Amino acid sequence: MAARKIKFDWVAATANDLKGGEAVFRRADGSWTRTVAEAELVPGGEAGAALLARAQADHAANRVVEPVLIAVDPATRRPLSLRERIRADGPTV
Amino acid sequence: MYRYDQFDRSFVAARVAEFRDQVARRLSGELTEDQFKPLRLMNGVYLQLHAYMLRIAIPYGVLSSRQLRKLAHIGRVYDRSSGHFTTRQNLQFNWVRLADIPDILAELAEVEMHAIQTSGNCIRNVTADHFAGAAADETVDPRPYAELLRQWSSLHPEFTFLPRKFKLAVTGAAVDRAAIQVHDIGLEVKRNERGEIGFAVYVGGGQGRTPMIAKKLRDFLPERDLLAYCEAILRVYNLEGRRDNKYKARIKILVHEKGLEEIAASVEAEFAAQPVATAALGEAEIARIAAYFAPPRFAALPARSAVLEDAQTEDAALCRFVSRNVSAHKAPGYGVVTVSLKPIGGIPGDATSDQMDALADIAERWSFDELRVSHAQNIVLPHVRLDDLPQVHAALAAAGLATPNDGLVTDIIACPGLDYCALANARSIPVAQEISQRFADLDRQNAIGELKLKISGCINACGHHHVGHIGILGVDRQGEEFYQITLGGAEGADCAIGELVGPGFAADKITDAVETLVETYLKLRRDPGERFLDAYRRVGLGPFQEALYADA
Ligand code: HEM
Ligand code: SF4
């Protein structure tokens, strides 16, 4: 995750669910969802760092595994990178 | 085949119990991810893009019907009714839940299987020729030696924390279907003029970021010295292999940096320092293990089968299948059947639980209860009577498993790539599917002849692209999937690393590029007997580059 992106783009927090391993995204209320469109979107930079800190607290609380921030298009609420779109949607095959 | 003894059984059972406890502690929050990750990896559990993934070892590729049925069952109960066979004679389940994994491992233990040492910096699953014990061209059955190596390397206390992972492969045929020269240690079992058994020992081969062809350390290591010599190699590597840089930690880098002479001197010194009496393999021990791999009771049969030849006259599909997917067996009247897991447009290496059950039934009835998993992501029925081939073919066809494309352009090796793999840069499977569909016509495939196409989704090269006649490597170019092509790689006795042909291709251009390469080959080959690889070796990159980049 390039630092540049986190700074300027809109970001969401994603991780894998501890029990099932599914890709999950953090909602504004602190719950985690399989649906990226429901994720809390914040501008990168400080708000992003704060979101990541909240997500990392969920990792520390053993709810999710290895959270990171991903860049999301605020208009479509779709992840920008192919990798993250595949994580959000499942395999393309 | 090898059967667990009491020690193996109680050891695997203890490991399952231990992991069950570790998973419970992880789920309850008692263990953090940092604490748990190394523990799960020791049991073959990865976290991929969408789920946990469990990698199960199939030692030297040998499976019984009972074991395959168990894998089918696990797929059905704990996954999405399928499994994925990999290039390292492993099976991966892509959709398992962490909480279920202890139960899966317990089920595997019932059929003498496990996932130990399928990850981490240890000695991984020992691989072997998938035609072992069956092929007409085999000198010595490599499986007893693979089993000895498996036992020796399983939790060897000295080698559980190596600088990096370590892979061994064994072949007993000079043609080398086990790709021994791209392994950390590659062994060819052979006989000398006196008929004694020994090993050509290769070291320092590998693919990945820095592909290397192994160097030969010994041409004929006596049989009794197998383990002592491998131990000497591992010791030298364990001491001298780099631990400062993950990308330089494989033994291939050590061999490359020190050179063959210095490595050989270190290994020989270490080997000489071992007390012979304790290190040498006893004849009784070799015989004890070899007994597990005694050939099945083959019937005395004529070399040709009138039943089969009659059936072939009636059935063109059978004919194609026999001519393509059946190889010569050492016993007259038998054949080695390759079951392609590469249907046109399918996912290379995937088999549904129903297909696994069908294969288990077929093997039980017609192949002495034995199956093999090949590094080409196919399944092998090692011992089929030629007389039975019409029935076997019909049963395979009924299960969607009779694609007659062994070794042809649609018999593509592809890693999971960006559809599943957390390390990937680009997708592999859709590329394989599109190429497979483009070349679906069997007449065209047969006209092209042997062509090994291999695709990896990143430089780790799990899809063996470096040794593909045509290799395709997925890269990430500013967020776009791009594919680089290498030509002229080969994995057998004539092992070679493919050469980069030029700039890469976008995802929507890669199939066209492959077609251009194939058409170029067809135009320049001397005769249909000159395979793509032979033609490439004769003419080099030039004509292919011209054809690919003519408009650039
Ligand atoms: C045991 C002896 C035979 C061998 C080794 C043999 C071998 C072959 C081979 C190499 C092919 C080409 C496969 C391909 O290009 O897809 C083939 C195809 C074929 N064979 Fe045979 N064949 C045998 C007997 C026969 C007989 C006796 C007949 C019928 C009179 C026959 C009919 C055909 C047909 C029709 C095809 C074309 C298949 C297609 O177009 O799908 N074969 N056979
Ligand atoms: S080659 Fe790369 S993308 Fe493919 S399975 Fe290996 S690590 Fe994953």
XYZ file of C-alpha atoms and ligand atoms in Angstrom:
696
model
C 0.000 0.000 0.000
C 1.732 3.104 -1.200
C 1.851 5.851 1.395
C 0.964 8.363 -1.287
C -2.403 6.740 -1.899
C -3.323 6.667 1.754
C -2.605 10.351 1.934
C -4.775 11.584 -0.902
C -7.349 8.908 -1.684
C -10.385 7.665 0.095
C -9.643 4.570 2.055
C -11.418 1.722 3.801
C -10.041 -0.788 6.268
C -9.994 -4.425 5.233
C -8.834 -7.613 6.914
C -9.608 -11.314 6.963
C -12.136 -12.735 9.358
C -10.419 -14.718 12.101
C -12.687 -17.766 12.018
C -13.536 -18.094 8.348
C -10.737 -16.176 6.682
C -13.155 -14.230 4.459
C -12.205 -10.755 3.262
C -14.045 -8.278 5.477
C -14.384 -4.495 5.591
C -14.879 -2.274 8.614
C -18.186 -0.424 8.966
C -18.454 2.961 10.681
C -20.119 1.310 13.682
C -17.082 -0.906 14.208
C -18.627 -4.100 12.867
C -17.067 -5.938 9.911
C -18.899 -6.755 6.688
C -18.281 -8.897 3.603
C -19.620 -6.047 1.456
C -17.097 -3.373 0.603
C -19.831 -0.869 -0.280
C -20.877 -0.864 3.373
C -17.393 0.012 4.582
C -16.593 3.278 6.301
C -14.784 5.528 3.830
C -12.465 8.214 5.084
C -9.954 10.443 3.357
C -6.400 9.153 3.618
C -3.944 10.909 5.852
C -4.905 11.450 9.456
C -8.440 10.108 9.186
C -7.036 7.036 7.437
C -4.447 6.524 10.126
C -7.152 6.749 12.771
C -9.287 4.198 10.894
C -6.327 1.864 10.633
C -5.714 2.249 14.366
C -9.327 1.255 15.057
C -8.977 -1.735 12.754
C -5.738 -2.742 14.432
C -7.517 -2.675 17.758
C -9.931 -5.266 16.291
C -6.912 -7.330 15.271
C -5.565 -7.046 18.808
C -8.987 -8.104 20.071
C -8.781 -11.201 17.811
C -11.788 -10.344 15.684
C -9.955 -9.958 12.390
C -6.493 -10.695 11.022
C -3.928 -8.260 9.639
C -5.970 -5.182 8.717
C -4.735 -2.752 6.073
C -6.112 0.314 4.354
C -7.186 0.068 0.734
C -7.963 2.818 -1.725
C -11.632 2.949 -2.680
C -13.390 5.050 -5.322
C -15.892 7.135 -3.314
C -18.272 7.421 -6.270
C -18.661 3.694 -6.948
C -17.492 2.485 -3.545
C -15.337 -0.054 -5.376
C -11.697 -0.749 -4.498
C -9.280 0.790 -6.973
C -6.852 -2.101 -7.333
C -7.664 -5.329 -9.111
C -6.347 -7.317 -6.165
C -8.756 -5.637 -3.788
C -11.647 -5.932 -6.227
C -10.963 -9.671 -6.397
C -10.815 -9.822 -2.611
C -14.121 -7.995 -2.425
C -15.908 -9.998 -5.153
C -14.278 -13.431 -4.981
C -12.284 -15.213 -7.706
C -12.969 -14.194 -11.297
C -12.980 -17.823 -12.438
C 2.535 -48.381 -0.916
C 4.024 -47.258 2.354
C 1.841 -47.837 5.426
C 2.281 -45.915 8.654
C 3.862 -47.850 11.464
C 2.915 -47.301 15.095
C 5.392 -44.467 15.426
C 4.058 -42.590 12.393
C 0.494 -43.077 13.551
C 0.957 -41.841 17.074
C 3.130 -38.978 15.899
C 0.532 -37.685 13.425
C -2.254 -38.169 15.971
C -0.299 -36.171 18.541
C 0.252 -33.389 16.011
C -3.460 -33.199 15.238
C -4.278 -32.973 18.940
C -1.658 -30.317 19.450
C -2.957 -28.216 16.571
C -6.537 -28.639 17.750
C -5.487 -27.093 21.019
C -3.604 -24.285 19.271
C -6.600 -23.437 17.059
C -8.892 -23.393 20.090
C -6.523 -21.037 21.849
C -6.344 -18.820 18.797
C -10.124 -18.664 18.461
C -10.533 -17.875 22.133
C -8.024 -15.062 21.810
C -5.440 -16.678 24.056
C -2.962 -16.752 21.158
C -2.319 -13.669 19.052
C -1.949 -13.852 15.281
C 1.780 -13.258 15.645
C 2.030 -16.236 17.974
C -0.288 -18.409 15.933
C 0.930 -17.747 12.398
C 4.125 -19.823 12.647
C 2.109 -22.632 14.265
C -0.515 -22.715 11.526
C 2.136 -22.566 8.812
C 3.827 -25.616 10.338
C 0.537 -27.391 9.709
C 0.069 -26.226 6.138
C -2.495 -23.512 6.891
C -2.127 -20.300 4.898
C -4.338 -17.232 4.860
C -5.071 -16.366 1.232
C -7.139 -13.621 -0.356
C -10.555 -15.070 0.448
C -10.084 -17.755 3.037
C -7.715 -20.012 4.862
C -6.019 -22.497 2.574
C -4.889 -25.953 3.641
C -2.051 -27.628 1.757
C -1.892 -31.383 2.107
C 1.193 -33.374 1.212
C 0.893 -36.304 -1.151
C 4.298 -37.882 -0.541
C 6.031 -38.480 -3.885
C 2.614 -38.203 -5.495
C 1.338 -41.645 -4.483
C -2.312 -42.004 -3.479
C -4.544 -44.973 -2.774
C -8.219 -45.027 -3.709
C -9.091 -44.820 -0.040
C -7.017 -41.681 0.382
C -8.477 -40.016 -2.690
C -11.994 -40.795 -1.468
C -11.109 -39.117 1.789
C -9.914 -36.034 -0.079
C -13.188 -36.051 -2.029
C -15.089 -36.282 1.234
C -13.135 -33.427 2.819
C -13.798 -31.313 -0.263
C -17.484 -32.029 0.012
C -17.838 -31.426 3.728
C -15.387 -28.618 4.377
C -14.750 -26.954 1.005
C -16.780 -26.245 -2.115
C -16.821 -29.855 -3.292
C -13.485 -29.629 -5.029
C -9.746 -29.572 -4.489
C -6.785 -28.172 -6.363
C -3.770 -30.297 -7.297
C -0.539 -28.312 -7.377
C 2.827 -28.555 -9.114
C 4.432 -29.993 -5.978
C 2.324 -33.093 -5.618
C 0.202 -31.404 -2.999
C -3.520 -30.852 -2.796
C -4.874 -27.486 -1.714
C -8.265 -26.734 -0.288
C -8.988 -23.077 -0.946
C -12.078 -22.478 1.153
C -11.606 -24.009 4.571
C -12.570 -22.433 7.894
C -9.970 -22.259 10.628
C -12.311 -23.859 13.134
C -12.717 -26.914 10.844
C -9.054 -27.547 10.176
C -8.384 -29.755 13.214
C -11.260 -32.022 12.122
C -9.903 -32.101 8.576
C -6.472 -33.090 9.864
C -8.024 -35.812 12.011
C -9.836 -37.153 8.953
C -6.598 -37.095 6.974
C -4.784 -38.982 9.724
C -7.337 -41.780 9.341
C -5.925 -42.405 5.875
C -2.296 -41.754 6.803
C -2.058 -38.251 5.430
C -1.158 -34.885 6.903
C -0.157 -31.315 6.110
C 3.054 -31.204 8.126
C 6.036 -29.476 6.509
C 4.009 -28.151 3.600
C 5.094 -24.640 4.536
C 7.926 -22.899 6.298
C 11.697 -23.125 6.144
C 11.956 -26.872 6.408
C 12.326 -29.837 4.061
C 9.090 -29.931 2.072
C 7.148 -32.804 0.553
C 9.596 -35.055 -1.330
C 8.471 -35.334 -4.944
C 9.131 -38.089 -7.455
C 8.457 -39.272 -10.980
C 4.691 -39.750 -11.229
C 5.272 -42.833 -13.398
C 7.452 -44.430 -10.696
C 7.227 -48.201 -10.570
C 5.342 -48.270 -13.843
C 7.184 -46.618 -16.736
C 8.893 -48.794 -19.315
C 11.894 -46.476 -19.359
C 12.524 -46.667 -15.617
C 15.825 -48.027 -14.319
C 15.000 -48.203 -10.618
C 11.789 -47.432 -8.749
C 12.549 -44.165 -6.916
C 9.726 -44.455 -4.364
C 11.584 -46.427 -1.666
C 14.304 -43.770 -1.675
C 11.732 -40.989 -1.640
C 10.133 -42.676 1.373
C 13.500 -43.045 3.133
C 14.109 -39.362 2.497
C 10.623 -38.510 3.718
C 11.200 -40.331 6.988
C 14.652 -38.844 7.417
C 13.472 -35.309 6.690
C 10.284 -35.439 8.755
C 10.955 -33.287 11.770
C 14.677 -33.851 11.557
C 15.650 -31.799 14.628
C 18.592 -30.224 12.875
C 16.629 -29.051 9.855
C 13.435 -27.496 11.161
C 14.848 -23.980 10.981
C 16.722 -23.766 7.713
C 17.581 -20.441 6.064
C 14.717 -21.116 3.651
C 12.473 -23.895 2.363
C 14.134 -26.960 0.875
C 12.790 -29.242 -1.821
C 13.945 -32.679 -2.904
C 12.937 -34.585 -6.015
C 13.785 -38.116 -7.096
C 13.616 -39.828 -10.467
C 14.444 -43.375 -11.392
C 14.377 -42.795 -15.142
C 16.974 -40.921 -17.154
C 14.313 -38.886 -18.980
C 13.494 -37.243 -15.650
C 9.803 -36.596 -15.249
C 10.449 -35.189 -11.755
C 12.300 -32.014 -12.833
C 15.166 -32.867 -10.500
C 17.460 -30.182 -11.878
C 15.228 -27.395 -10.606
C 15.179 -28.649 -7.031
C 17.402 -27.881 -4.043
C 18.530 -31.503 -4.176
C 17.724 -33.613 -7.204
C 18.441 -37.337 -7.260
C 18.513 -39.751 -10.143
C 18.496 -43.362 -9.001
C 20.544 -45.454 -11.394
C 22.630 -48.587 -11.765
C 26.322 -48.866 -12.547
C 27.915 -51.485 -14.817
C 27.967 -53.944 -11.932
C 24.250 -53.501 -11.459
C 24.637 -51.722 -8.146
C 22.239 -48.957 -7.226
C 23.422 -45.410 -6.685
C 22.451 -41.799 -7.248
C 23.435 -38.911 -9.425
C 23.208 -36.030 -6.962
C 22.333 -32.534 -8.131
C 22.268 -29.523 -5.872
C 21.228 -25.894 -6.053
C 18.535 -25.908 -8.696
C 15.425 -23.850 -8.330
C 12.940 -21.527 -9.936
C 11.483 -18.405 -8.363
C 13.099 -15.002 -8.626
C 16.526 -16.384 -9.500
C 16.113 -19.540 -11.572
C 19.089 -21.887 -11.534
C 19.814 -25.274 -12.986
C 21.285 -27.610 -10.403
C 24.919 -28.647 -10.480
C 25.977 -32.250 -10.294
C 27.857 -33.074 -7.086
C 28.184 -36.825 -7.578
C 27.593 -38.998 -10.603
C 27.223 -42.188 -8.615
C 26.715 -41.950 -4.895
C 26.469 -45.474 -3.466
C 22.990 -46.419 -2.278
C 23.988 -46.809 1.375
C 25.226 -43.186 1.521
C 21.971 -41.542 0.456
C 20.893 -40.103 3.781
C 24.383 -39.355 5.079
C 25.211 -37.434 1.937
C 21.957 -35.474 1.903
C 22.543 -34.733 5.557
C 25.996 -33.388 4.703
C 24.483 -31.099 2.051
C 21.834 -29.865 4.470
C 24.447 -29.226 7.146
C 26.584 -27.152 4.853
C 23.514 -25.234 3.760
C 22.232 -24.789 7.295
C 25.557 -23.336 8.393
C 26.543 -21.351 5.349
C 23.257 -20.447 3.674
C 22.422 -16.772 3.932
C 19.881 -15.730 6.514
C 20.245 -11.979 6.035
C 18.173 -11.734 2.869
C 15.122 -13.851 2.133
C 15.746 -13.570 -1.595
C 19.270 -14.932 -1.295
C 18.622 -17.631 1.254
C 17.990 -20.663 -0.970
C 20.813 -23.147 -1.448
C 20.941 -22.236 -5.142
C 22.384 -18.847 -4.175
C 24.981 -20.472 -1.923
C 25.984 -22.860 -4.704
C 26.050 -19.998 -7.175
C 28.081 -17.679 -4.949
C 30.597 -20.285 -3.778
C 30.829 -22.223 -6.990
C 30.576 -25.947 -7.504
C 34.115 -26.766 -6.393
C 33.900 -25.065 -3.042
C 30.444 -26.464 -2.281
C 31.545 -29.928 -3.301
C 34.603 -29.646 -1.046
C 32.490 -28.537 1.920
C 29.916 -31.280 1.370
C 32.546 -33.976 0.917
C 34.364 -32.845 4.078
C 31.135 -32.884 6.065
C 30.243 -36.261 4.601
C 33.658 -37.722 5.391
C 33.383 -36.524 8.979
C 30.314 -38.639 9.649
C 30.783 -41.954 11.393
C 30.060 -44.442 8.609
C 28.670 -47.129 10.868
C 25.818 -44.980 12.128
C 25.189 -42.953 8.991
C 25.076 -45.660 6.328
C 21.774 -47.168 5.258
C 21.601 -50.845 6.090
C 20.546 -53.336 3.436
C 17.831 -54.611 5.733
C 16.337 -51.154 6.134
C 16.363 -50.527 2.392
C 14.737 -53.907 1.808
C 12.147 -53.248 4.489
C 11.070 -50.000 2.840
C 11.337 -51.375 -0.690
C 8.933 -54.160 0.264
C 6.170 -51.580 0.613
C 6.661 -50.731 -3.042
C 6.785 -54.245 -4.424
C 5.175 -54.282 -7.864
C 1.565 -55.416 -7.945
C 0.891 -58.893 -9.295
C 0.834 -58.181 -12.994
C -0.785 -60.840 -15.141
C 1.337 -62.431 -17.857
C -0.079 -60.755 -20.941
C 0.880 -60.305 -24.562
C 2.360 -56.906 -25.348
C -0.516 -56.008 -27.669
C -4.170 -56.131 -26.834
C -6.554 -57.336 -29.498
C -9.451 -56.162 -27.359
C -8.100 -52.631 -27.348
C -7.195 -52.589 -31.018
C -10.659 -53.785 -31.952
C -12.240 -51.132 -29.780
C -9.989 -48.474 -31.309
C -11.296 -49.273 -34.769
C -14.794 -48.470 -33.516
C -14.036 -45.460 -31.431
C -11.990 -42.510 -32.632
C -12.129 -40.761 -29.261
C -10.644 -43.831 -27.604
C -7.977 -43.880 -30.272
C -6.998 -40.309 -29.622
C -6.951 -40.946 -25.904
C -4.781 -44.022 -26.234
C -2.363 -42.376 -28.597
C -1.997 -39.307 -26.397
C -2.603 -40.187 -22.749
C -1.326 -43.739 -22.454
C 2.398 -44.316 -21.960
C 4.486 -47.453 -22.158
C 4.434 -49.674 -19.077
C 7.219 -51.956 -17.912
C 4.844 -54.930 -17.772
C 3.650 -56.239 -21.151
C -0.055 -55.722 -21.734
C -0.289 -52.756 -19.344
C -0.280 -49.021 -19.888
C 0.268 -45.907 -17.770
C -2.762 -43.644 -18.112
C -2.500 -39.894 -17.643
C -5.816 -38.384 -16.627
C -5.831 -34.763 -17.669
C -7.181 -32.229 -15.194
C -7.112 -29.700 -18.040
C -10.480 -29.857 -19.758
C -10.868 -27.144 -22.370
C -11.532 -23.883 -20.545
C -11.213 -25.486 -17.100
C -9.096 -24.545 -14.107
C -5.808 -26.453 -14.369
C -5.438 -28.928 -11.508
C -8.973 -28.650 -10.169
C -10.968 -31.785 -9.540
C -14.442 -31.950 -8.076
C -15.204 -34.301 -5.216
C -17.312 -36.374 -7.611
C -14.382 -36.640 -10.002
C -12.085 -37.687 -7.179
C -14.548 -40.391 -6.198
C -14.809 -41.532 -9.810
C -11.019 -41.702 -10.074
C -10.832 -43.660 -6.838
C -13.374 -46.154 -8.177
C -11.553 -46.476 -11.493
C -8.198 -46.975 -9.779
C -9.641 -49.551 -7.426
C -11.144 -51.529 -10.225
C -8.534 -51.168 -12.937
C -5.231 -49.868 -11.533
C -4.422 -51.975 -8.481
C -5.921 -49.341 -6.210
C -3.185 -46.868 -7.028
C -3.083 -43.311 -8.300
C -0.417 -40.715 -8.747
C -0.465 -36.971 -8.756
C 1.867 -35.385 -11.292
C 3.689 -32.078 -11.062
C 1.902 -31.192 -14.287
C -1.303 -31.059 -12.183
C -2.690 -34.260 -13.669
C -3.592 -37.626 -12.183
C -2.011 -40.889 -13.240
C -3.470 -44.397 -13.217
C -0.164 -46.243 -13.148
C -1.105 -49.836 -13.932
C -3.985 -50.292 -16.359
C -4.404 -53.396 -18.513
C -4.575 -52.477 -22.179
C -7.575 -54.820 -22.399
C -9.356 -52.617 -19.853
C -8.589 -49.311 -21.551
C -11.910 -49.091 -23.431
C -13.787 -49.401 -20.132
C -11.419 -47.075 -18.312
C -11.767 -44.533 -21.075
C -15.551 -44.744 -20.938
C -15.555 -44.352 -17.158
C -13.234 -41.358 -17.374
C -15.345 -39.798 -20.103
C -18.447 -40.208 -17.947
C -16.704 -38.222 -15.218
C -15.513 -35.521 -17.616
C -11.942 -36.749 -17.286
C -11.066 -38.078 -20.730
C -9.517 -34.968 -22.301
C -6.868 -36.413 -24.656
C -4.368 -33.566 -24.325
C -1.431 -34.918 -22.308
C 1.604 -32.791 -23.190
C -0.285 -30.680 -25.720
C -0.714 -26.917 -25.739
C -3.906 -27.052 -23.643
C -2.264 -29.220 -20.956
C -1.314 -25.974 -19.246
C 0.267 -25.668 -15.819
C -1.060 -22.605 -14.037
C -0.663 -21.468 -10.458
C -3.687 -20.076 -8.568
C -2.516 -16.519 -9.278
C -4.400 -13.397 -8.278
C -7.730 -15.182 -8.077
C -6.606 -16.808 -4.824
C -3.014 -16.120 -3.932
C -2.041 -13.323 -1.568
C 1.372 -12.976 -3.227
C 0.190 -12.719 -6.825
C 0.726 -9.820 -9.189
C -1.621 -11.019 -11.902
C -4.149 -13.705 -12.622
C -3.020 -17.018 -14.110
C -6.163 -19.106 -14.375
C -8.125 -16.884 -16.794
C -5.065 -16.718 -19.049
C -4.874 -20.512 -19.078
C -8.585 -20.748 -19.782
C -8.482 -18.356 -22.704
C -5.479 -20.065 -24.294
C -7.132 -23.437 -23.751
C -10.281 -22.244 -25.511
C -8.321 -20.715 -28.375
C -6.595 -24.037 -29.034
C -9.596 -26.224 -28.238
C -9.555 -27.978 -31.626
C -7.882 -31.347 -31.041
C -6.723 -31.717 -34.625
C -4.927 -28.436 -34.322
C -3.438 -29.381 -30.955
C -2.182 -32.668 -32.321
C -0.772 -30.947 -35.378
C 1.170 -28.630 -33.074
C 2.412 -31.583 -31.043
C 4.163 -31.479 -27.686
C 4.165 -27.983 -26.252
C 4.494 -27.275 -22.564
C 2.930 -24.003 -21.580
C 3.309 -22.871 -17.977
C 1.921 -19.803 -16.244
C 2.848 -18.151 -12.940
C 1.106 -15.188 -11.351
C 4.290 -13.821 -9.829
C 8.027 -14.351 -9.784
C 7.747 -17.117 -7.183
C 7.147 -19.325 -10.201
C 4.814 -21.889 -8.646
C 3.494 -22.356 -12.193
C 7.010 -23.361 -13.370
C 7.050 -20.767 -16.145
C 10.845 -20.756 -16.258
C 10.839 -24.326 -17.556
C 7.890 -24.009 -19.915
C 8.579 -24.357 -23.622
C 6.445 -21.247 -23.513
C 6.477 -19.624 -20.090
C 4.150 -16.841 -19.056
C 4.828 -14.668 -16.033
C 2.230 -12.251 -14.699
C 3.526 -8.902 -13.533
C 1.921 -5.741 -12.229
C 2.593 -2.771 -14.478
C 1.242 0.323 -12.792
C -1.798 -1.490 -11.542
C -2.430 -3.402 -14.793
C -1.897 -7.104 -15.316
C 0.918 -7.677 -17.764
C 2.403 -10.904 -19.016
C 5.995 -11.608 -19.929
C 6.835 -14.504 -22.204
C 9.877 -16.739 -21.984
C 10.771 -19.355 -24.559
C 12.801 -22.532 -24.551
C 12.533 -23.634 -20.968
C 12.564 -27.360 -20.241
C 12.319 -29.413 -17.076
C 13.638 -32.874 -17.905
C 17.077 -34.278 -18.560
C 17.536 -31.445 -21.078
C 16.644 -28.866 -18.439
C 16.860 -25.229 -19.486
C 15.633 -21.897 -18.182
C 13.477 -20.022 -20.670
C 14.654 -16.745 -22.181
C 12.661 -13.556 -22.080
C 11.378 -12.847 -25.549
C 10.787 -9.108 -25.114
C 8.333 -6.606 -23.647
C 5.240 -8.022 -21.981
C 1.656 -8.162 -23.193
C -1.575 -6.858 -21.747
C -4.120 -9.405 -20.564
C -6.221 -9.038 -23.719
C -3.196 -9.581 -25.973
C -1.479 -12.547 -24.377
C -3.499 -15.269 -26.098
C -2.863 -13.660 -29.483
C 0.825 -13.569 -28.651
C 0.822 -17.296 -27.848
C -0.988 -17.988 -31.104
C 1.596 -15.940 -33.006
C 4.367 -18.001 -31.403
C 2.662 -21.239 -32.323
C 1.990 -20.153 -35.908
C 5.593 -19.007 -36.240
C 6.773 -22.400 -35.058
C 4.475 -24.248 -37.445
C 5.872 -22.253 -40.358
C 9.508 -22.775 -39.514
C 9.599 -26.333 -38.228
C 11.451 -28.776 -40.431
C 8.851 -31.497 -40.095
C 6.073 -32.453 -37.705
C 8.600 -34.439 -35.663
C 10.483 -31.283 -34.758
C 8.809 -30.181 -31.548
C 8.369 -26.540 -30.573
C 11.292 -26.868 -28.158
C 13.559 -28.461 -30.767
C 12.698 -25.789 -33.304
C 13.323 -23.049 -30.774
C 16.694 -24.537 -29.933
C 17.595 -24.578 -33.607
C 16.488 -21.062 -34.518
C 16.635 -19.148 -31.234
C 14.554 -16.164 -30.193
C 14.953 -14.182 -33.437
C 12.078 -15.413 -35.619
C 9.720 -15.408 -32.641
C 10.654 -11.858 -31.695
C 10.170 -10.718 -35.263
C 6.737 -12.261 -35.407
C 5.655 -10.897 -32.023
C 6.935 -7.391 -32.364
C 6.698 -6.916 -36.133
C 4.185 -4.120 -35.772
C 5.817 -2.520 -32.765
C -3.574 -50.029 -32.161
C -3.379 -49.412 -33.251
C -3.673 -47.939 -33.408
C -2.909 -46.907 -33.012
C -1.576 -46.986 -32.292
C -3.589 -45.719 -33.419
C -3.069 -44.438 -33.208
C -3.750 -43.312 -33.546
C -3.217 -42.001 -33.447
C -1.789 -41.639 -33.104
C -4.187 -41.140 -33.781
C -4.066 -39.662 -33.838
C -4.684 -39.090 -32.661
C -5.059 -37.702 -32.959
O -4.493 -37.088 -33.849
O -5.951 -37.223 -32.275
C -5.323 -41.894 -34.102
C -6.490 -41.344 -34.505
C -7.473 -42.072 -35.098
N -7.519 -43.458 -35.248
Fe -6.173 -44.736 -34.595
N -4.721 -46.033 -34.023
C -4.827 -47.396 -34.060
C -5.809 -48.131 -34.603
C -6.868 -47.587 -35.284
C -7.769 -48.326 -36.079
C -7.649 -49.805 -36.324
C -8.701 -47.426 -36.533
C -9.887 -47.627 -37.399
C -9.912 -48.361 -38.483
C -8.347 -46.151 -36.046
C -9.059 -44.990 -36.291
C -8.666 -43.749 -35.928
C -9.380 -42.530 -36.217
C -10.672 -42.408 -36.976
C -8.641 -41.480 -35.683
C -8.970 -40.022 -35.750
C -9.576 -39.604 -34.443
C -10.275 -38.296 -34.540
O -10.255 -37.686 -35.598
O -10.838 -37.900 -33.536
N -7.228 -46.278 -35.291
N -5.043 -43.234 -33.954
S 3.594 -18.071 -8.516
Fe 3.087 -16.328 -7.232
S 0.941 -16.005 -7.713
Fe 1.377 -18.046 -8.361
S 0.832 -19.326 -6.592
Fe 3.033 -18.880 -6.498
S 3.151 -17.148 -5.147
Fe 1.040 -17.229 -5.842
